[in-house]
XYZ file of N, CA, C and O in Angstrom:
644
model
N -3.952 -40.504 -116.216
C -4.072 -41.940 -116.280
C -3.080 -42.469 -117.321
O -2.983 -41.970 -118.414
N -2.343 -43.501 -116.949
C -1.343 -44.071 -117.857
C -1.981 -45.070 -118.809
O -3.101 -45.531 -118.593
N -1.225 -45.413 -119.864
C -1.688 -46.443 -120.795
C -1.955 -47.749 -120.061
O -2.890 -48.468 -120.356
N -1.097 -48.068 -119.083
C -1.238 -49.298 -118.324
C -2.546 -49.299 -117.533
O -3.266 -50.288 -117.510
N -2.895 -48.175 -116.913
C -4.147 -48.091 -116.168
C -5.353 -48.164 -117.099
O -6.329 -48.846 -116.815
N -5.295 -47.467 -118.228
C -6.410 -47.483 -119.174
C -6.634 -48.876 -119.751
O -7.756 -49.267 -120.022
N -5.575 -49.637 -119.924
C -5.712 -50.950 -120.555
C -6.414 -51.955 -119.654
O -6.929 -52.951 -120.131
N -6.428 -51.711 -118.339
C -7.044 -52.659 -117.415
C -6.181 -53.886 -117.170
O -6.596 -54.820 -116.512
N -4.948 -53.908 -117.680
C -4.111 -55.092 -117.576
C -3.506 -55.284 -116.201
O -3.084 -56.371 -115.880
N -3.461 -54.269 -115.398
C -2.801 -54.434 -114.109
C -3.500 -55.471 -113.252
O -2.877 -56.135 -112.449
N -4.822 -55.670 -113.420
C -5.539 -56.681 -112.657
C -5.346 -58.079 -113.218
O -5.518 -59.062 -112.527
N -5.026 -58.206 -114.498
C -4.958 -59.504 -115.158
C -3.543 -59.960 -115.478
O -3.370 -60.959 -116.152
N -2.547 -59.233 -115.030
C -1.168 -59.597 -115.336
C -0.799 -60.893 -114.630
O -1.217 -61.146 -113.506
N -0.014 -61.723 -115.317
C 0.456 -62.970 -114.727
C 1.812 -62.748 -114.094
O 1.976 -61.940 -113.196
N 2.814 -63.395 -114.596
C 4.171 -63.276 -114.097
C 4.759 -61.921 -114.473
O 4.385 -61.331 -115.490
N 5.665 -61.409 -113.653
C 6.313 -60.144 -113.983
C 7.777 -60.185 -113.597
O 8.217 -61.023 -112.814
N 8.534 -59.253 -114.166
C 9.958 -59.117 -113.901
C 10.301 -57.638 -113.954
O 9.893 -56.944 -114.891
N 11.010 -57.147 -112.961
C 11.519 -55.778 -112.962
C 12.998 -55.835 -113.303
O 13.750 -56.599 -112.704
N 13.404 -55.026 -114.280
C 14.816 -54.963 -114.668
C 15.137 -53.539 -115.085
O 14.501 -52.995 -115.991
N 16.148 -52.953 -114.435
C 16.501 -51.555 -114.662
C 15.232 -50.712 -114.560
O 14.573 -50.743 -113.552
N 14.895 -49.994 -115.593
C 13.706 -49.133 -115.544
C 12.546 -49.767 -116.318
O 11.672 -49.068 -116.814
N 12.521 -51.096 -116.409
C 11.487 -51.768 -117.189
C 10.669 -52.727 -116.325
O 11.196 -53.380 -115.431
N 9.400 -52.806 -116.673
C 8.494 -53.794 -116.103
C 8.060 -54.700 -117.239
O 7.498 -54.239 -118.234
N 8.361 -55.989 -117.106
C 7.908 -56.972 -118.090
C 6.847 -57.820 -117.416
O 7.019 -58.219 -116.266
N 5.757 -58.083 -118.114
C 4.746 -58.956 -117.543
C 3.959 -59.668 -118.632
O 3.805 -59.178 -119.736
N 3.511 -60.855 -118.250
C 2.666 -61.631 -119.160
C 1.220 -61.310 -118.827
O 0.878 -60.977 -117.694
N 0.385 -61.417 -119.832
C -1.032 -61.139 -119.667
C -1.826 -62.314 -120.210
O -1.655 -62.678 -121.377
N -2.654 -62.899 -119.352
C -3.456 -64.059 -119.728
C -2.536 -65.101 -120.354
O -1.527 -65.445 -119.771
N -2.864 -65.594 -121.549
C -2.037 -66.609 -122.200
C -1.427 -66.102 -123.485
O -0.827 -66.865 -124.229
N -1.573 -64.812 -123.778
C -1.255 -64.370 -125.129
C -0.079 -63.419 -125.313
O 0.559 -63.453 -126.338
N 0.205 -62.543 -124.379
C 1.186 -61.487 -124.643
C 2.196 -61.325 -123.523
O 1.903 -61.556 -122.360
N 3.374 -60.862 -123.922
C 4.391 -60.387 -122.994
C 4.585 -58.908 -123.304
O 4.784 -58.538 -124.463
N 4.480 -58.066 -122.282
C 4.586 -56.619 -122.429
C 5.840 -56.108 -121.744
O 6.258 -56.650 -120.725
N 6.408 -55.028 -122.292
C 7.535 -54.340 -121.672
C 7.184 -52.863 -121.555
O 6.956 -52.191 -122.575
N 7.115 -52.373 -120.313
C 6.819 -50.965 -120.056
C 8.051 -50.257 -119.517
O 8.788 -50.815 -118.698
N 8.257 -49.036 -119.976
C 9.298 -48.159 -119.455
C 8.730 -47.513 -118.198
O 7.717 -46.809 -118.257
N 9.358 -47.729 -117.048
C 8.837 -47.196 -115.793
C 9.110 -45.706 -115.614
O 8.447 -45.055 -114.812
N 10.068 -45.167 -116.352
C 10.320 -43.721 -116.270
C 9.224 -42.934 -116.970
O 8.751 -41.927 -116.463
N 8.819 -43.411 -118.138
C 7.811 -42.683 -118.919
C 6.413 -43.300 -118.794
O 5.446 -42.729 -119.283
N 6.331 -44.477 -118.158
C 5.072 -45.230 -118.040
C 4.428 -45.482 -119.395
O 3.216 -45.421 -119.559
N 5.283 -45.793 -120.376
C 4.775 -46.059 -121.723
C 5.201 -47.460 -122.162
O 6.210 -47.997 -121.718
N 4.411 -48.018 -123.062
C 4.690 -49.329 -123.611
C 5.877 -49.240 -124.570
O 5.862 -48.452 -125.503
N 6.925 -50.042 -124.309
C 8.070 -50.108 -125.227
C 7.807 -51.118 -126.332
O 8.101 -50.872 -127.485
N 7.308 -52.292 -125.964
C 6.993 -53.324 -126.940
C 6.071 -54.356 -126.316
O 5.935 -54.440 -125.114
N 5.441 -55.136 -127.193
C 4.690 -56.315 -126.762
C 4.908 -57.391 -127.804
O 5.148 -57.106 -128.975
N 4.863 -58.645 -127.372
C 5.064 -59.764 -128.277
C 4.005 -60.825 -127.979
O 3.679 -61.072 -126.817
N 3.461 -61.388 -129.027
C 2.468 -62.438 -128.883
C 3.185 -63.742 -128.561
O 4.029 -64.201 -129.326
N 2.850 -64.344 -127.404
C 3.468 -65.603 -127.006
C 2.489 -66.774 -127.096
O 2.862 -67.904 -126.812
N 1.249 -66.516 -127.463
C 0.212 -67.523 -127.765
C 0.373 -68.851 -127.039
O 0.859 -69.821 -127.597
N -0.034 -68.909 -125.800
C 0.132 -70.132 -125.023
C -1.054 -71.086 -125.058
O -0.988 -72.164 -124.479
N -2.132 -70.731 -125.687
C -3.253 -71.659 -125.871
C -3.645 -72.381 -124.582
O -3.498 -73.587 -124.458
N -4.095 -71.632 -123.609
C -4.607 -72.154 -122.338
C -3.547 -72.633 -121.359
O -3.875 -73.249 -120.362
N -2.279 -72.414 -121.631
C -1.227 -72.677 -120.658
C -0.755 -71.341 -120.103
O -0.558 -70.394 -120.854
N -0.536 -71.259 -118.808
C 0.051 -70.046 -118.274
C 1.511 -69.995 -118.701
O 2.166 -71.031 -118.817
N 2.045 -68.789 -118.944
C 3.410 -68.704 -119.460
C 4.493 -69.029 -118.446
O 5.634 -69.184 -118.799
N 4.158 -69.163 -117.179
C 5.185 -69.411 -116.180
C 5.944 -68.137 -115.889
O 5.583 -67.056 -116.337
N 7.000 -68.269 -115.121
C 7.748 -67.093 -114.728
C 8.636 -66.589 -115.852
O 9.175 -67.356 -116.631
N 8.774 -65.282 -115.885
C 9.657 -64.621 -116.841
C 11.049 -64.597 -116.219
O 11.198 -64.286 -115.043
N 12.058 -64.923 -117.019
C 13.427 -64.998 -116.520
C 14.322 -64.139 -117.390
O 14.188 -64.138 -118.615
N 15.243 -63.405 -116.779
C 16.250 -62.669 -117.531
C 17.447 -63.590 -117.681
O 17.954 -64.148 -116.712
N 17.889 -63.774 -118.921
C 18.921 -64.756 -119.228
C 19.807 -64.203 -120.323
O 19.372 -64.054 -121.464
N 21.051 -63.862 -119.963
C 21.994 -63.364 -120.964
C 21.453 -62.171 -121.750
O 21.461 -62.167 -122.975
N 20.941 -61.174 -121.078
C 20.352 -59.984 -121.706
C 19.168 -60.308 -122.617
O 18.843 -59.544 -123.507
N 18.592 -61.457 -122.417
C 17.376 -61.859 -123.120
C 16.318 -62.141 -122.060
O 16.637 -62.500 -120.931
N 15.083 -62.007 -122.467
C 13.973 -62.383 -121.614
C 13.566 -63.776 -122.049
O 13.354 -64.024 -123.241
N 13.486 -64.694 -121.118
C 13.065 -66.050 -121.447
C 11.704 -66.297 -120.821
O 11.485 -65.996 -119.650
N 10.778 -66.810 -121.620
C 9.477 -67.206 -121.092
C 8.902 -68.279 -121.996
O 9.298 -68.431 -123.148
N 7.970 -69.030 -121.441
C 7.317 -70.081 -122.195
C 6.259 -69.456 -123.089
O 5.474 -68.623 -122.643
N 6.242 -69.830 -124.360
C 5.238 -69.310 -125.276
C 5.122 -70.178 -126.502
O 6.120 -70.709 -126.994
N 3.912 -70.346 -126.980
C 3.639 -71.118 -128.189
C 4.286 -72.502 -128.128
O 4.894 -72.973 -129.081
N 4.202 -73.144 -126.945
C 4.721 -74.497 -126.704
C 6.241 -74.590 -126.843
O 6.772 -75.646 -127.158
N 6.940 -73.480 -126.648
C 8.402 -73.438 -126.733
C 8.935 -72.510 -125.650
O 8.203 -71.674 -125.137
N 10.205 -72.641 -125.332
C 10.857 -71.645 -124.503
C 11.372 -70.578 -125.453
O 12.153 -70.861 -126.367
N 10.914 -69.354 -125.266
C 11.275 -68.250 -126.145
C 12.368 -67.406 -125.514
O 12.315 -67.099 -124.330
N 13.345 -67.007 -126.310
C 14.347 -66.011 -125.907
C 14.010 -64.739 -126.671
O 14.015 -64.728 -127.903
N 13.714 -63.679 -125.931
C 13.214 -62.441 -126.519
C 14.202 -61.322 -126.217
O 14.635 -61.160 -125.073
N 14.559 -60.555 -127.238
C 15.502 -59.445 -127.051
C 14.862 -58.373 -126.169
O 13.761 -57.914 -126.445
N 15.575 -57.984 -125.131
C 15.067 -57.001 -124.173
C 14.822 -55.639 -124.827
O 13.873 -54.943 -124.488
N 15.639 -55.265 -125.775
C 15.550 -53.926 -126.363
C 14.336 -53.713 -127.260
O 13.795 -52.623 -127.314
N 13.909 -54.761 -127.990
C 12.849 -54.532 -128.976
C 11.734 -55.573 -128.991
O 10.793 -55.448 -129.764
N 11.830 -56.618 -128.180
C 10.783 -57.619 -128.130
C 10.820 -58.639 -129.257
O 9.909 -59.444 -129.396
N 11.884 -58.660 -130.035
C 12.000 -59.623 -131.130
C 12.355 -60.998 -130.564
O 13.210 -61.134 -129.694
N 11.674 -62.038 -131.058
C 11.988 -63.399 -130.633
C 13.277 -63.826 -131.322
O 13.343 -63.914 -132.549
N 14.323 -64.053 -130.523
C 15.645 -64.363 -131.057
C 15.881 -65.865 -131.186
O 16.632 -66.298 -132.057
N 15.245 -66.665 -130.314
C 15.466 -68.103 -130.364
C 14.264 -68.813 -129.764
O 13.544 -68.246 -128.945
N 14.063 -70.047 -130.197
C 12.979 -70.891 -129.701
C 13.562 -72.265 -129.396
O 14.318 -72.805 -130.200
N 13.184 -72.815 -128.248
C 13.596 -74.174 -127.913
C 12.335 -75.013 -127.788
O 11.470 -74.729 -126.971
N 12.232 -76.032 -128.610
C 11.121 -76.979 -128.565
C 11.724 -78.365 -128.467
O 12.554 -78.747 -129.299
N 11.344 -79.111 -127.438
C 11.869 -80.453 -127.250
C 10.700 -81.430 -127.323
O 9.703 -81.242 -126.625
N 10.789 -82.439 -128.157
C 9.682 -83.394 -128.306
C 9.281 -84.039 -126.985
O 10.121 -84.285 -126.124
N 7.980 -84.280 -126.822
C 7.392 -84.949 -125.669
C 7.516 -84.154 -124.378
O 7.429 -84.710 -123.291
N 7.763 -82.851 -124.482
C 7.780 -81.976 -123.310
C 6.786 -80.854 -123.562
O 6.836 -80.202 -124.596
N 5.888 -80.648 -122.602
C 4.840 -79.639 -122.763
C 5.319 -78.228 -122.474
O 4.982 -77.298 -123.180
N 6.058 -78.039 -121.382
C 6.487 -76.696 -120.994
C 7.928 -76.723 -120.509
O 8.338 -77.649 -119.822
N 8.681 -75.688 -120.856
C 10.063 -75.520 -120.401
C 10.140 -74.272 -119.530
O 9.496 -73.267 -119.828
N 10.944 -74.338 -118.460
C 11.034 -73.230 -117.517
C 12.467 -72.930 -117.110
O 13.321 -73.799 -117.140
N 12.659 -71.751 -116.628
C 13.841 -71.299 -115.883
C 15.189 -71.737 -116.430
O 15.862 -72.574 -115.841
N 15.609 -71.185 -117.535
C 16.944 -71.542 -118.008
C 18.011 -71.041 -117.042
O 17.938 -69.937 -116.530
N 18.966 -71.895 -116.766
C 20.115 -71.531 -115.931
C 21.357 -71.795 -116.766
O 21.597 -72.929 -117.194
N 22.138 -70.781 -117.009
C 23.337 -70.907 -117.842
C 24.424 -71.647 -117.080
O 24.743 -71.315 -115.946
N 25.011 -72.644 -117.726
C 26.139 -73.374 -117.152
C 27.452 -72.906 -117.740
O 28.445 -72.769 -117.042
N 27.471 -72.702 -119.063
C 28.647 -72.199 -119.776
C 28.158 -71.627 -121.099
O 26.963 -71.421 -121.277
N 29.069 -71.386 -122.043
C 28.683 -70.760 -123.308
C 27.746 -71.618 -124.162
O 27.062 -71.101 -125.029
N 27.739 -72.922 -123.936
C 26.921 -73.805 -124.761
C 25.761 -74.462 -124.027
O 24.765 -74.811 -124.644
N 25.883 -74.662 -122.726
C 24.929 -75.502 -122.005
C 24.054 -74.706 -121.033
O 24.533 -73.797 -120.366
N 22.793 -75.143 -120.961
C 21.858 -74.571 -119.998
C 21.086 -75.705 -119.327
O 20.963 -76.802 -119.874
N 20.603 -75.421 -118.125
C 19.668 -76.311 -117.445
C 18.276 -75.761 -117.659
O 18.074 -74.545 -117.636
N 17.316 -76.647 -117.860
C 15.922 -76.248 -118.029
C 15.038 -77.120 -117.164
O 15.221 -78.335 -117.105
N 14.070 -76.503 -116.497
C 13.017 -77.268 -115.842
C 11.961 -77.564 -116.886
O 11.785 -76.805 -117.831
N 11.263 -78.687 -116.740
C 10.203 -79.002 -117.691
C 9.058 -79.718 -116.992
O 9.225 -80.274 -115.910
N 7.895 -79.680 -117.610
C 6.742 -80.421 -117.116
C 6.022 -81.077 -118.274
O 6.055 -80.607 -119.403
N 5.392 -82.184 -117.969
C 4.450 -82.879 -118.831
C 3.193 -83.087 -118.005
O 3.089 -82.614 -116.887
N 2.290 -83.842 -118.486
C 1.052 -84.065 -117.758
C 1.305 -84.797 -116.446
O 0.758 -84.445 -115.410
N 2.159 -85.823 -116.427
C 2.369 -86.598 -115.205
C 3.827 -86.686 -114.768
O 4.166 -87.500 -113.920
N 4.689 -85.891 -115.329
C 6.084 -85.904 -114.902
C 6.655 -84.501 -114.970
O 6.118 -83.624 -115.628
N 7.741 -84.326 -114.262
C 8.468 -83.057 -114.278
C 9.932 -83.393 -114.093
O 10.272 -84.490 -113.661
N 10.791 -82.462 -114.404
C 12.196 -82.753 -114.238
C 13.101 -81.631 -114.668
O 12.670 -80.496 -114.855
N 14.357 -81.984 -114.813
C 15.409 -81.046 -115.205
C 16.186 -81.695 -116.338
O 16.386 -82.908 -116.351
N 16.593 -80.879 -117.297
C 17.437 -81.404 -118.354
C 18.574 -80.440 -118.646
O 18.469 -79.246 -118.390
N 19.654 -81.004 -119.157
C 20.798 -80.213 -119.613
C 20.712 -80.169 -121.126
O 20.572 -81.200 -121.782
N 20.808 -78.959 -121.672
C 20.576 -78.743 -123.098
C 21.762 -78.004 -123.700
O 22.271 -77.048 -123.111
N 22.207 -78.464 -124.872
C 23.268 -77.789 -125.609
C 22.609 -76.851 -126.614
O 21.979 -77.305 -127.565
N 22.748 -75.543 -126.397
C 22.104 -74.561 -127.264
C 22.666 -74.567 -128.680
O 21.941 -74.328 -129.631
N 23.947 -74.814 -128.822
C 24.549 -74.771 -130.150
C 24.139 -75.970 -130.999
O 23.787 -75.832 -132.155
N 24.183 -77.164 -130.433
C 23.822 -78.369 -131.192
C 22.320 -78.661 -131.141
O 21.849 -79.533 -131.863
N 21.589 -77.953 -130.258
C 20.131 -78.152 -130.094
C 19.818 -79.582 -129.649
O 18.862 -80.189 -130.087
N 20.647 -80.119 -128.735
C 20.470 -81.493 -128.267
C 20.352 -81.535 -126.748
O 21.004 -80.764 -126.045
N 19.541 -82.469 -126.260
C 19.449 -82.744 -124.830
C 20.638 -83.637 -124.468
O 20.844 -84.688 -125.081
N 21.416 -83.215 -123.477
C 22.590 -83.978 -123.026
C 22.156 -85.048 -122.025
O 22.566 -86.193 -122.115
N 21.364 -84.660 -121.040
C 20.785 -85.610 -120.088
C 19.469 -85.062 -119.558
O 19.176 -83.884 -119.682
N 18.696 -85.972 -118.979
C 17.374 -85.618 -118.447
C 17.144 -86.394 -117.162
O 17.441 -87.583 -117.085
N 16.626 -85.720 -116.143
C 16.244 -86.359 -114.893
C 14.752 -86.129 -114.722
O 14.301 -84.992 -114.647
N 13.988 -87.206 -114.643
C 12.525 -87.119 -114.642
C 11.964 -87.745 -113.374
O 12.520 -88.711 -112.861
N 10.851 -87.177 -112.915
C 10.157 -87.726 -111.760
C 8.658 -87.757 -112.049
O 8.103 -86.782 -112.537
N 8.012 -88.857 -111.730
C 6.562 -88.988 -111.909
C 5.842 -88.324 -110.738
O 6.303 -88.381 -109.605
N 4.699 -87.699 -111.047
C 3.869 -87.068 -110.038
C 2.418 -87.452 -110.274
O 2.060 -87.864 -111.367
N 1.595 -87.256 -109.287
C 0.151 -87.427 -109.434
C -0.436 -86.121 -109.954
O -0.143 -85.066 -109.423
N -1.273 -86.186 -110.976
C -1.991 -85.012 -111.455
C -1.182 -84.136 -112.384
O -0.021 -84.401 -112.668
N -1.815 -83.080 -112.866
C -1.179 -82.216 -113.866
C -0.031 -81.401 -113.284
O -0.005 -81.085 -112.097
N 0.915 -81.069 -114.146
C 2.064 -80.255 -113.774
C 1.858 -78.852 -114.339
O 1.855 -78.686 -115.547
N 1.671 -77.875 -113.495
C 1.454 -76.514 -113.972
C 2.759 -75.762 -114.156
O 2.909 -74.969 -115.053
N 3.705 -75.996 -113.265
C 4.985 -75.314 -113.384
C 6.046 -76.096 -112.607
O 5.744 -76.883 -111.736
N 7.272 -75.808 -112.944
C 8.406 -76.463 -112.303
C 9.493 -75.421 -112.140
O 10.006 -74.906 -113.123
N 9.814 -75.075 -110.937
C 10.908 -74.137 -110.684
C 12.174 -74.928 -110.424
O 12.138 -75.941 -109.732
N 13.269 -74.458 -110.979
C 14.539 -75.128 -110.701
C 15.505 -74.132 -110.071
O 15.443 -72.930 -110.324
N 16.363 -74.666 -109.230
C 17.375 -73.874 -108.544
C 18.679 -74.656 -108.595
O 18.684 -75.874 -108.511
N 19.764 -73.935 -108.700
C 21.079 -74.560 -108.713
C 21.873 -74.026 -107.535
O 21.927 -72.820 -107.296
N 22.476 -74.950 -106.794
C 23.377 -74.579 -105.709
C 24.613 -75.459 -105.837
O 24.534 -76.684 -105.716
N 25.738 -74.819 -106.156
C 26.988 -75.516 -106.409
C 26.760 -76.580 -107.476
O 26.352 -76.274 -108.572
N 26.976 -77.855 -107.161
C 26.820 -78.916 -108.164
C 25.489 -79.648 -108.042
O 25.330 -80.743 -108.583
N 24.528 -79.057 -107.352
C 23.228 -79.696 -107.186
C 22.128 -78.860 -107.823
O 22.196 -77.637 -107.838
N 21.133 -79.558 -108.330
C 19.975 -78.902 -108.932
C 18.745 -79.362 -108.156
O 18.581 -80.550 -107.878
N 17.885 -78.425 -107.827
C 16.651 -78.718 -107.118
C 15.492 -78.248 -107.973
O 15.596 -77.231 -108.637
N 14.412 -78.977 -107.941
C 13.217 -78.494 -108.619
C 12.003 -78.659 -107.724
O 11.933 -79.565 -106.915
N 11.076 -77.739 -107.886
C 9.855 -77.716 -107.094
C 8.672 -77.722 -108.054
O 8.595 -76.892 -108.947
N 7.749 -78.647 -107.863
C 6.571 -78.772 -108.728
C 5.390 -78.051 -108.088
O 5.066 -78.273 -106.929
N 4.754 -77.171 -108.842
C 3.548 -76.460 -108.411
C 3.696 -75.801 -107.039
O 2.735 -75.693 -106.294
N 4.896 -75.406 -106.680
C 5.200 -74.748 -105.407
C 4.953 -75.628 -104.187
O 4.965 -75.156 -103.063
N 4.704 -76.929 -104.373
C 4.379 -77.769 -103.220
C 5.207 -79.024 -103.097
O 5.425 -79.502 -101.997
N 5.622 -79.625 -104.188
C 6.357 -80.886 -104.126
C 7.770 -80.679 -104.640
O 7.989 -79.891 -105.533
N 8.731 -81.398 -104.101
C 10.111 -81.299 -104.569
C 10.784 -82.641 -104.570
O 10.304 -83.601 -104.037
């Protein structure tokens, strides 16, 4: 029996990502785990403390793992689980799916209680360049964004776009 089986986490895992020989997954609202699939052993875990928010999907971004945690978008080093950067933008509850545009700029999906959208963010200056927002009925649990050529698409709660 592996550590993963003994922990009982396989039934409660949220989002996951497979990369090379690693399995990364979030558990409940508190942790992100990285398992080595060759040895079936835990490489690292990091507390992402989401306080009743699901962490959303885990994204690989520039050799970093990006996921929502502690009311911020966290960039976590793949090798050791150290939090390398945090993005917190006022009046935004959750940030999702960073898409790299160039060395300085990224696109981020975001949600609030009654709106969702996409914003362009300058990582070096820590400033929002522009924001496109749309009002929705009811709570926003997640927002997926996709880029195709010069267009950005976002999908709210897997049902509205």
